[in-house]
Amino acid sequence: MKLWCEHAWLGGPRVATGVVLDIDGDRITAVSEGTDRLLDGAERVSGVAIPGLANAHSHAFHRALRGRTQAERGSFWTWRDQMYRLAARLTPDRYLSLASAAYAEMALAGITTVGEFHYLHHGPGGVPYADPNEMGEALTEAARTAGVRLTLLDTCYLHAGVGREPDEVQQRFSDRTADAWAVRASARRGGCLVRLGAAIHSVRAVAPEEMEVVAAWTTERRASLHAHVSEQPAENEACVEAYGVTPSGLLADRGILGPAFTAVHATHLTDDDVVRLAESSGVCLCPTTERDLADGVGPAAALRTAGVELCLGSDSHAVVDLFEEARAVELDERLATGVRGHHAASDLLAAATRGGADSLGWPEAGRLEPGALADVVVVATDSVRLAGAGADHLLDALVFSATASDVRDVLVGGHWVVRDGRHVTLDVPAALASACADAWA
Ligand SMILES: [Zn+2]
């Protein structure tokens, strides 16, 4: 396959024109710029080609909460009560149809790699299913159905809070011990489009010695390790009270931080926390969820300046649009500081592509270069949002004005998953409507 792209973003501060991508099987084999006419045998790609987007933090089932959590003033914690009501209703079949539809919505938005922070493991009362990984299997099947890559971050979640037993809904999340979590997680398999990683839910839900079991499991497998870190001030306060250090400090003391580790949210950090994370770890920001839940605005510029590789996640799926996540990193920080220009468009798009791929253990994804996976997103430049930008301003227009609706075609591993704005195998709006109705029935 040979694609001739009118424009393409190859990682620098501007888009290139007349870019030819040679693709063999699931890989890009050659990239050349400045070819001003369509080559024989090449398919013309109108618009701008970018690497597949990576959604590094997803809880697929939260998609069914959309529109249902805005009515009352509430807080993060009342939002969580509603999320728990939904979690209590889900069966493996409902989980499969909801995740399939949610991942297909992501494919339409140009997301080709998803990091699923998966903690809904067991049946009601914490009783394991006949296959203890049935819920995780539903997610991997959902990713294959939607045609996207998945890193299943199997999440250890053992306590309601420091030293507190899980409540009734949380029992579905818990393996009771970290060793039992490891036994169950070890029984899982990866496969085509699917890789395995792990997550520590939070310092609330996993004790320090239990974190070490999860970290050892990922080290042994060279797998990605994620954790929710400092999303809410209350989490920091509880951690300081219990352990005398911040969540990042606790993770550092226990040897959890490192190249395989990504801190999700990292909203309420001390200066020392920024330094600790910068020594080796990544950070995943989820701005549309963080604003929806009134979490706050994290120190993204300080983290990036300190050397942290940033990535992005749609988390609760209040919105599934990585262009919106990317620009929110800059725009939210403008509001918080009264200063513009913290992050260049190329840095924000890098976070949405290779930053997420690196965090999820797909270092060969998220870039348009020889040897990379052939995951390509084509964004229309003739939409009302991008028309008139011109090549010189296209990258800024893409990051600061495009929406998921401007994604026209999506290639995953050399196969078209989205063509002309439609998923090639699924009626995605109908699938979402049916899955959400079924989840609440
Ligand atoms: Zn989350």
Short mmCIF file of N, CA and C and ligand atoms in Angstrom, two decimals, residues 57-59 62 117 119 201 228 231 264-265 286 289 315-316, ligand 1:
data_model
loop_
_atom_site.label_atom_id
_atom_site.label_comp_id
_atom_site.label_asym_id
_atom_site.label_seq_id
_atom_site.Cartn_x
_atom_site.Cartn_y
_atom_site.Cartn_z
N HIS A 57 -5.76 6.68 29.00
CA HIS A 57 -6.50 6.39 30.24
C HIS A 57 -7.99 6.32 29.95
N SER A 58 -8.50 5.08 29.97
CA SER A 58 -9.92 4.84 29.68
C SER A 58 -10.51 3.94 30.75
N HIS A 59 -11.75 4.26 31.16
CA HIS A 59 -12.60 3.30 31.85
C HIS A 59 -13.81 3.16 30.92
N HIS A 62 -17.57 3.81 31.77
CA HIS A 62 -18.03 5.15 32.16
C HIS A 62 -18.77 5.85 31.02
N PHE A 117 -7.87 1.04 31.97
CA PHE A 117 -7.57 0.91 33.41
C PHE A 117 -8.72 0.10 34.00
N TYR A 119 -10.72 -2.32 36.38
CA TYR A 119 -10.82 -2.79 37.77
C TYR A 119 -12.10 -3.54 38.08
N HIS A 201 -4.59 0.92 41.62
CA HIS A 201 -5.69 1.87 41.49
C HIS A 201 -5.33 3.24 42.05
N HIS A 228 -3.57 6.00 39.45
CA HIS A 228 -4.16 7.31 39.73
C HIS A 228 -3.30 7.95 40.82
N GLU A 231 -5.22 12.96 42.34
CA GLU A 231 -6.31 13.57 41.57
C GLU A 231 -7.07 14.58 42.43
N VAL A 264 -1.32 8.93 36.55
CA VAL A 264 -2.52 9.45 35.90
C VAL A 264 -3.10 10.59 36.73
N HIS A 265 -3.39 11.69 36.11
CA HIS A 265 -3.89 12.95 36.67
C HIS A 265 -2.73 13.83 37.18
N CYS A 286 -5.83 14.13 31.96
CA CYS A 286 -7.18 13.84 31.45
C CYS A 286 -8.02 15.10 31.62
N THR A 289 -12.01 15.27 31.80
CA THR A 289 -12.56 14.65 33.01
C THR A 289 -12.20 15.48 34.23
N ASP A 315 -10.45 9.19 29.98
CA ASP A 315 -10.84 8.77 31.33
C ASP A 315 -12.31 8.43 31.46
N SER A 316 -13.17 9.36 31.87
CA SER A 316 -14.59 9.05 32.11
C SER A 316 -15.42 9.21 30.85
ZN ZN B 1 -9.33 6.96 35.99
#
